[in-house]
Short mmCIF file of C-alpha atoms in Angstrom, two decimals:
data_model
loop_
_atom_site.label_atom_id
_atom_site.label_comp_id
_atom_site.label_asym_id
_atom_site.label_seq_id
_atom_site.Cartn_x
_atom_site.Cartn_y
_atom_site.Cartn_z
CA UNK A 27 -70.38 76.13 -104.70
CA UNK A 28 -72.25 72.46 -104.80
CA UNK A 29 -72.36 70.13 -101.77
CA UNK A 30 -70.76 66.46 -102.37
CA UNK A 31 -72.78 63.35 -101.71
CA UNK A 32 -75.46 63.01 -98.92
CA UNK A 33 -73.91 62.92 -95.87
CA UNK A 34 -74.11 65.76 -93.62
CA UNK A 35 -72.06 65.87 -90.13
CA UNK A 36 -72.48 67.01 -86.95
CA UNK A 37 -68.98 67.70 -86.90
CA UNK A 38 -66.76 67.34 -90.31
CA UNK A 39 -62.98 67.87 -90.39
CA UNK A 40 -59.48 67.18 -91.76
CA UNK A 41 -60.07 66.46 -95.27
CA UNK A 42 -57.78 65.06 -97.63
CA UNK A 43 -57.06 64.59 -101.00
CA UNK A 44 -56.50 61.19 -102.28
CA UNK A 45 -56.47 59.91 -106.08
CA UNK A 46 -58.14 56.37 -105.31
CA UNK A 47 -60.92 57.41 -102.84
CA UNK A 48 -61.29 61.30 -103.63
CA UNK A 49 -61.70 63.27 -101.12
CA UNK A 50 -61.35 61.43 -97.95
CA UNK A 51 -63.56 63.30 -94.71
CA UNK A 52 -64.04 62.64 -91.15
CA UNK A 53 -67.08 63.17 -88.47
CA UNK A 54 -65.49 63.22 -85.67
CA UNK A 55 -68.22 63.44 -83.08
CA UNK A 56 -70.33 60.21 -84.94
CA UNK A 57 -66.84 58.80 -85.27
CA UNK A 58 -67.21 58.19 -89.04
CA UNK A 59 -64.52 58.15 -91.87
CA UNK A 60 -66.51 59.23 -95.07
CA UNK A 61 -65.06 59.37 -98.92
CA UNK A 62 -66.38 61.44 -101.93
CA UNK A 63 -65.13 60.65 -105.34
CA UNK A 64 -66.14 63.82 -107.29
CA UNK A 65 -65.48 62.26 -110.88
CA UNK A 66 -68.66 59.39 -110.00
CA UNK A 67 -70.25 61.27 -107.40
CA UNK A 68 -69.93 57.79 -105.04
CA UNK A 69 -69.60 58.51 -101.53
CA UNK A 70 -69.12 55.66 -99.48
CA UNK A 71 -69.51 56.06 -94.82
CA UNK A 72 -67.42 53.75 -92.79
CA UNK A 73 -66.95 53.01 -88.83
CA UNK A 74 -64.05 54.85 -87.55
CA UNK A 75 -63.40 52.12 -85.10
CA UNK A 76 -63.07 54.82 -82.22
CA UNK A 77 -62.21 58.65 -81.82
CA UNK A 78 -60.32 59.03 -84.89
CA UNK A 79 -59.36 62.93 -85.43
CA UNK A 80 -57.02 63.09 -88.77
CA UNK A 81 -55.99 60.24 -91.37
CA UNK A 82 -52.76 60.25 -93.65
CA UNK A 83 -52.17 58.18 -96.45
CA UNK A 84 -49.44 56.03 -96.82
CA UNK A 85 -47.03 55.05 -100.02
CA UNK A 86 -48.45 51.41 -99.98
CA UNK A 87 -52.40 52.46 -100.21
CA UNK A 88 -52.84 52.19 -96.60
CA UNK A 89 -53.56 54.60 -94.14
CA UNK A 90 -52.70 56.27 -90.66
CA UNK A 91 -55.89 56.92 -88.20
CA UNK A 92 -54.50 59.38 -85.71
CA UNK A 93 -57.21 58.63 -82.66
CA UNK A 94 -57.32 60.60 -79.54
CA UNK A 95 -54.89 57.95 -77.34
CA UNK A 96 -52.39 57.44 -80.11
CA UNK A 97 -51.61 56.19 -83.78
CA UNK A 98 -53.43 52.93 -85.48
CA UNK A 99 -52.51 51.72 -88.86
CA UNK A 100 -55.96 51.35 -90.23
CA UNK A 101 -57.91 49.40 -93.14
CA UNK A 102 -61.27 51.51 -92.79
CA UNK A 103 -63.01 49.08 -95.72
CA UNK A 104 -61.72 46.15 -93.90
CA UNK A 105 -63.04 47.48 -90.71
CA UNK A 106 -59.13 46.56 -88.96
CA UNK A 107 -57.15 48.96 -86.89
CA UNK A 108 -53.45 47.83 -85.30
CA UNK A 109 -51.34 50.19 -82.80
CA UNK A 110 -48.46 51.76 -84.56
CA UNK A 111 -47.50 54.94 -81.83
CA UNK A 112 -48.43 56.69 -78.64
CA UNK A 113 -46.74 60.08 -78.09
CA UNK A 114 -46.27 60.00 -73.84
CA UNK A 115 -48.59 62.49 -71.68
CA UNK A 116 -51.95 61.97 -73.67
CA UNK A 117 -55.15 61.77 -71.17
CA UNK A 118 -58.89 62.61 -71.49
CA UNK A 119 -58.05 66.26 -71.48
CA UNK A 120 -54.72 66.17 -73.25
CA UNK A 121 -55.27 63.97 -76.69
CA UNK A 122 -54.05 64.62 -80.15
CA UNK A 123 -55.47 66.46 -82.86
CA UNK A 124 -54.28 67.62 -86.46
CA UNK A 125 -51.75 65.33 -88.42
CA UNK A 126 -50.07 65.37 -91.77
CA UNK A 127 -47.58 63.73 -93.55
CA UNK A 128 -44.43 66.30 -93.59
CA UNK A 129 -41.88 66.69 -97.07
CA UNK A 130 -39.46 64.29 -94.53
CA UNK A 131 -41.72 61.29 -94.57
CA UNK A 132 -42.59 61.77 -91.27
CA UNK A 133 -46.18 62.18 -89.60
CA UNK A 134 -47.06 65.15 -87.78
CA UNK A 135 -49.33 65.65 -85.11
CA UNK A 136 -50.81 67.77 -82.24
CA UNK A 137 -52.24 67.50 -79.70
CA UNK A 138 -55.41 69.81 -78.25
CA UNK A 139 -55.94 70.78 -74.62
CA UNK A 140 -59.51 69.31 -73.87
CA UNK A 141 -60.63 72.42 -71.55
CA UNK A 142 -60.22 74.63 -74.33
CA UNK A 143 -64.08 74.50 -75.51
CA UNK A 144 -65.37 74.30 -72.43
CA UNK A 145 -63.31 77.89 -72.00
CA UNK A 146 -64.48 78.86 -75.01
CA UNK A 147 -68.08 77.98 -74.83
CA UNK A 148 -68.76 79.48 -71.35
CA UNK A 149 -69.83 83.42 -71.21
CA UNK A 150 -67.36 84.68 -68.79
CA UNK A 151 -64.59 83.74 -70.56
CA UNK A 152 -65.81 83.28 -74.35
CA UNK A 153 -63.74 86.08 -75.47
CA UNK A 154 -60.65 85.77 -72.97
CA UNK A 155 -57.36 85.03 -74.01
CA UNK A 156 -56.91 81.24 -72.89
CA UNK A 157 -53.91 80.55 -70.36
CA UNK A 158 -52.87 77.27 -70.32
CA UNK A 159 -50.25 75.97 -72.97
CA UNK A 160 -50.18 72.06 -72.41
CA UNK A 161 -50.40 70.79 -75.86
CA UNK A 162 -47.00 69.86 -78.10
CA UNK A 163 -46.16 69.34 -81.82
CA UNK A 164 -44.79 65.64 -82.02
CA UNK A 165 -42.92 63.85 -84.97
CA UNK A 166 -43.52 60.26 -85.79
CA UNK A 167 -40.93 58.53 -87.89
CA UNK A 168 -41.99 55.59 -90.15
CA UNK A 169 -41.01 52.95 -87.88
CA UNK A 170 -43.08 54.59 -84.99
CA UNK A 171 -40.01 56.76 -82.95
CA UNK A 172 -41.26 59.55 -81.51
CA UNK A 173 -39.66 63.12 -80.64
CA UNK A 174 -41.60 66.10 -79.48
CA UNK A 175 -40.73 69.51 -82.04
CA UNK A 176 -42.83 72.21 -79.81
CA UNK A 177 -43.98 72.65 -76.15
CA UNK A 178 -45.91 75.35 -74.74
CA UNK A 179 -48.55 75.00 -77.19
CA UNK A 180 -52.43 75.72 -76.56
CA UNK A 181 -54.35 73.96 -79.15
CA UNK A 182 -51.78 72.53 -82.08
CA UNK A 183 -54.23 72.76 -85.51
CA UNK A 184 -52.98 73.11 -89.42
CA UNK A 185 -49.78 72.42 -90.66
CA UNK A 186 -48.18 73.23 -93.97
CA UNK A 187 -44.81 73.25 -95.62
CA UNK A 188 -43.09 75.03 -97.84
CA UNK A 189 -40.43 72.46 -99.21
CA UNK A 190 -37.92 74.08 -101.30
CA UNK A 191 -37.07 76.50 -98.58
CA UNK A 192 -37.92 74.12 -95.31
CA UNK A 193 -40.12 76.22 -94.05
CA UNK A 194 -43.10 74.94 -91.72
CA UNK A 195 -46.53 76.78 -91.06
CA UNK A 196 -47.97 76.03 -87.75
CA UNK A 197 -51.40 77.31 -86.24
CA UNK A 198 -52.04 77.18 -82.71
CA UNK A 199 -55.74 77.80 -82.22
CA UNK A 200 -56.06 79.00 -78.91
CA UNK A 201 -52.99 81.83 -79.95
CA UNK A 202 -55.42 83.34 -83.29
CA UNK A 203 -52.10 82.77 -85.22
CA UNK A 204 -49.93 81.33 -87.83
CA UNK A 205 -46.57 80.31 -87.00
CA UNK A 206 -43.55 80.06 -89.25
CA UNK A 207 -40.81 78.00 -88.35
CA UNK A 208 -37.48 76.73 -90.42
CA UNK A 209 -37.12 73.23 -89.98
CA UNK A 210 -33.42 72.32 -89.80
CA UNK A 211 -31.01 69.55 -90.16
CA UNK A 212 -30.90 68.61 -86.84
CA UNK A 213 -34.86 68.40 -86.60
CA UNK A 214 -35.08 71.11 -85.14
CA UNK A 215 -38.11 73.85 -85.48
CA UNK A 216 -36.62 77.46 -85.65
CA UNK A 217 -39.14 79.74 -84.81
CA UNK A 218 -39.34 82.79 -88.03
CA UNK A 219 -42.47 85.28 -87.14
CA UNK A 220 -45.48 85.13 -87.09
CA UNK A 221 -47.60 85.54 -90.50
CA UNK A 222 -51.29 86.20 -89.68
CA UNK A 223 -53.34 86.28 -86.46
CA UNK A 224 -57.21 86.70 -86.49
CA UNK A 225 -59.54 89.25 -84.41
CA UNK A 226 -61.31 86.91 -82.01
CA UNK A 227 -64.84 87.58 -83.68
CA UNK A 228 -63.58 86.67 -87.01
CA UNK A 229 -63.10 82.96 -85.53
CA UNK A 230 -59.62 81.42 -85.31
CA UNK A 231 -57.51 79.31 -87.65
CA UNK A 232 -58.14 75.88 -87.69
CA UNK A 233 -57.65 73.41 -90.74
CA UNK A 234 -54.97 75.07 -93.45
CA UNK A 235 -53.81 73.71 -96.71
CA UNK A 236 -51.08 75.24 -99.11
CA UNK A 237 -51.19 75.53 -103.10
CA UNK A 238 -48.61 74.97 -105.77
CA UNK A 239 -47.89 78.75 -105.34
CA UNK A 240 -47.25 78.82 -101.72
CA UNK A 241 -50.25 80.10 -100.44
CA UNK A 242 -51.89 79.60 -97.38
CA UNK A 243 -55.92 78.56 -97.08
CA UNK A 244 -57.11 78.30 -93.63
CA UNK A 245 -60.52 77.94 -92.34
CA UNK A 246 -61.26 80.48 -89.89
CA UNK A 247 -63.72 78.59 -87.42
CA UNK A 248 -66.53 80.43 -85.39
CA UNK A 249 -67.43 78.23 -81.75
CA UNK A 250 -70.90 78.42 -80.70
CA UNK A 251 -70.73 81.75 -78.46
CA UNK A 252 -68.15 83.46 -81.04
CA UNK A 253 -70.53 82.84 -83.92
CA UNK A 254 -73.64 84.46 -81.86
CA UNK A 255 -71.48 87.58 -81.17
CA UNK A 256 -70.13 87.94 -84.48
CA UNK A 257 -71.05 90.05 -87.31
CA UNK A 258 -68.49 89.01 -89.63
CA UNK A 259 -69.06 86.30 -92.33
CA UNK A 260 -67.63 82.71 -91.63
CA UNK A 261 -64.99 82.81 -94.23
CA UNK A 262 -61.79 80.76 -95.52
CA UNK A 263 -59.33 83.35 -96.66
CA UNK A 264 -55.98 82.82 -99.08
CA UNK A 265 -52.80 84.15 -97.73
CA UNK A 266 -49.80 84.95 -98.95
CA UNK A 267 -47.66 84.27 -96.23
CA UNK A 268 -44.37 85.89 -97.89
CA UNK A 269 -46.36 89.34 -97.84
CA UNK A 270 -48.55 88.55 -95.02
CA UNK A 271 -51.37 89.79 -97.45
CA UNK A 272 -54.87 88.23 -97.88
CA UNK A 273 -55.17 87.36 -101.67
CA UNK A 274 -58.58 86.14 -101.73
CA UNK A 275 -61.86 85.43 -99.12
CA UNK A 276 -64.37 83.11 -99.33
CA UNK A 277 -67.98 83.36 -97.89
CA UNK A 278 -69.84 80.68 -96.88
CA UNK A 279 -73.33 80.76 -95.79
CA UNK A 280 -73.13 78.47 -92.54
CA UNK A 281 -71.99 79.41 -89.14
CA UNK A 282 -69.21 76.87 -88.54
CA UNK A 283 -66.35 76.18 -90.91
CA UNK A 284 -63.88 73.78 -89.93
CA UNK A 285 -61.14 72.82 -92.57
CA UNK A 286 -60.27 72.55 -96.67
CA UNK A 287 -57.75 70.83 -98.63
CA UNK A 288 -57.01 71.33 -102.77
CA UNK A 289 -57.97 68.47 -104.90
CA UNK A 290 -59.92 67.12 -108.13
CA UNK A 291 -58.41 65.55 -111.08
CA UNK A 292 -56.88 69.33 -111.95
CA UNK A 293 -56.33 69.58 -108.35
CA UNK A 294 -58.15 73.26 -108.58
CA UNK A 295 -61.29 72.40 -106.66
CA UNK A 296 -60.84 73.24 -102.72
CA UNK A 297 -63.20 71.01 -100.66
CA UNK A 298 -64.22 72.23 -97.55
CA UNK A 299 -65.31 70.60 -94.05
CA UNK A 300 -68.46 72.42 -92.11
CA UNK A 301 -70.26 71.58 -88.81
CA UNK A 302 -73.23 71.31 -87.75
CA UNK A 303 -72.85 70.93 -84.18
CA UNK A 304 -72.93 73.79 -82.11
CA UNK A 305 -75.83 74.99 -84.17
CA UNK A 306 -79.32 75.34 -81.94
CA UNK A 307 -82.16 74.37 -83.35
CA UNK A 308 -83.56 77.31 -84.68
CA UNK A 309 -80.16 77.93 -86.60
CA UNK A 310 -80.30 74.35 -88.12
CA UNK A 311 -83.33 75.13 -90.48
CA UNK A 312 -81.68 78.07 -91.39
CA UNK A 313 -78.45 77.05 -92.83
CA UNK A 314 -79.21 73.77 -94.92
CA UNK A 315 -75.81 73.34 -96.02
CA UNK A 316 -73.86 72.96 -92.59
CA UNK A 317 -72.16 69.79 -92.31
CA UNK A 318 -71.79 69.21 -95.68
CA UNK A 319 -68.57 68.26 -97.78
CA UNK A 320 -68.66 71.69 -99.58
CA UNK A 321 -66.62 71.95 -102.84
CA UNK A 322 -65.51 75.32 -104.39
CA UNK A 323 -63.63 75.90 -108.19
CA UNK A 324 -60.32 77.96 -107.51
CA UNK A 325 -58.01 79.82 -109.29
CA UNK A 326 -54.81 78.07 -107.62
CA UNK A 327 -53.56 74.81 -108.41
CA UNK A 328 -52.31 72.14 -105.38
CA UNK A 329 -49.90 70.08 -104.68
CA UNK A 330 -49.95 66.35 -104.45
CA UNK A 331 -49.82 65.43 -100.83
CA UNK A 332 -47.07 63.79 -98.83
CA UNK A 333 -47.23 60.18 -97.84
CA UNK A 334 -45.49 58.15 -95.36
CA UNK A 335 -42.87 55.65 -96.64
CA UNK A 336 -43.89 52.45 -93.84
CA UNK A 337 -41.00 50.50 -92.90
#
């Protein structure tokens, strides 16, 4: 394990792989969009021009900054950022969240219910299941249509595909679970089973990525109360979601793991996103490596990533 570059965040997610800039890494509570090239080492910090929380690459260089109010085709060197879509219904406490490119061309995104850590960071209800399902799963076309795929969702996190079968992986946070879906013809999500939920000590799934082979890595991320209960190590674990079995674990010696995608020039290293956030300060000085770009050798190979062909 070996941390990349210097810059350590307060609160570091969504990472992606791409073959210009590396890997490419956001702060989302400093609101900065960071890239690590692991072949020079050169890491490079830019403005995020606002609350950014994912970025997808598109098939002419540029990019996709999904923000909190909407979508913004983005330049981050250039320091430019242009509306592109707004899904309807977003407010301060309804916003969006994770977002990939799908096998279709299409960007996906959620969106988070903003009480949830407030729920989940207050005593009396730390460990409760959470009852409000407000968030959605939308689809974004190229030219900026939008349609809504799933309702009735508390906190809309990784997504994942498996193409050759259309099948679609779907965490929602708040639920400790993996959903699997078939996406049909009609663009329409068919809900399948679901193929892994998490204790609530172990943390829940957050940021997932799938290999060449099919299986699943997801982050399973501690909050501030959760980690202070918990025994268990912060871990990302390998899943096979076929046979619902857990292939392979990985411990990591900070409190707060957040996310991990597959890349390198062999596309076997899997980078992983930390935070340092809801540390205190006494925790701080004991876990140097927390909000670090963290980048581990695997035994899996990935898959390029999907990229959105802009009209």
């Amino acid at each position: 394990m070996k941390t990349c570059g210097h810059y350590q965040a307060e609160f570091a997610v969504r990472p992606i792989w791409h073959k210009q800039f590396g890997v490419i890494w956001l702060d989302i509570s400093a609101q900065k969009i960071i890239t690590y090239h692991p072949t020079t080492e050169e890491e490079h910090v830019y403005d995020a021009m606002g609350p950014i929380e994912a970025i997808v690459s598109t098939e002419d260089g540029q990019f996709i900054g999904v923000y909190k109010d909407g979508l913004y085709k983005i330049s981050f060197k250039m320091g430019t950022k242009k509306p592109f879509a707004f899904p309807p219904g977003l407010s301060a406490l309804h916003y969006l969240n994770d977002a990939k490119c799908g096998p279709d061309g299409y960007i996906w995104v959620g969106s988070s219910d903003g009480f949830f850590k407030k729920f989940r960071e207050t005593a009396p209800t730390s460990m409760s299941d959470y009852p409000f399902h407000n968030s959605k799963l939308f689809r974004i076309s190229p030219n900026g249509e939008v349609q809504a795929l799933l309702e009735n969702i508390a906190l809309s996190n990784g997504l994942a595909w498996k193409k050759e079968t259309n099948t679609f992986y779907h965490i929602d946070s708040a639920k400790q679970s993996i959903f699997q879906y078939k996406f049909t013809e009609e663009a329409i999500l068919e809900f399948q089973r679901i193929v892994y939920t998490s204790e609530m000590l172990e943390g829940f799934p957050g940021g997932m990525t799938i290999d060449a082979q099919d299986n699943l890595w997801i982050a399973l991320f501690k909050g501030g109360l959760i980690a202070q209960k918990s025994n268990k190590p912060t871990r990302i674990i390998c899943l096979n979601p076929t046979t619902m079995q857990i292939l392979e674990e990985i411990h990591l010696p900070v409190s707060h793991v957040t996310s991990c995608v597959i890349g390198g020039e062999g596309l076997n290293k899997l980078y992983i996103t930390t935070a340092k956030e809801p540390l205190s300060q006494g925790r701080e000085a004991k876990e140097p490596l927390a909000g670090y770009l963290l980048e581990i050798p695997i035994s899996s190979v990935g898959m390029e990533q999907f990229v959105v062909p802009l009209c």
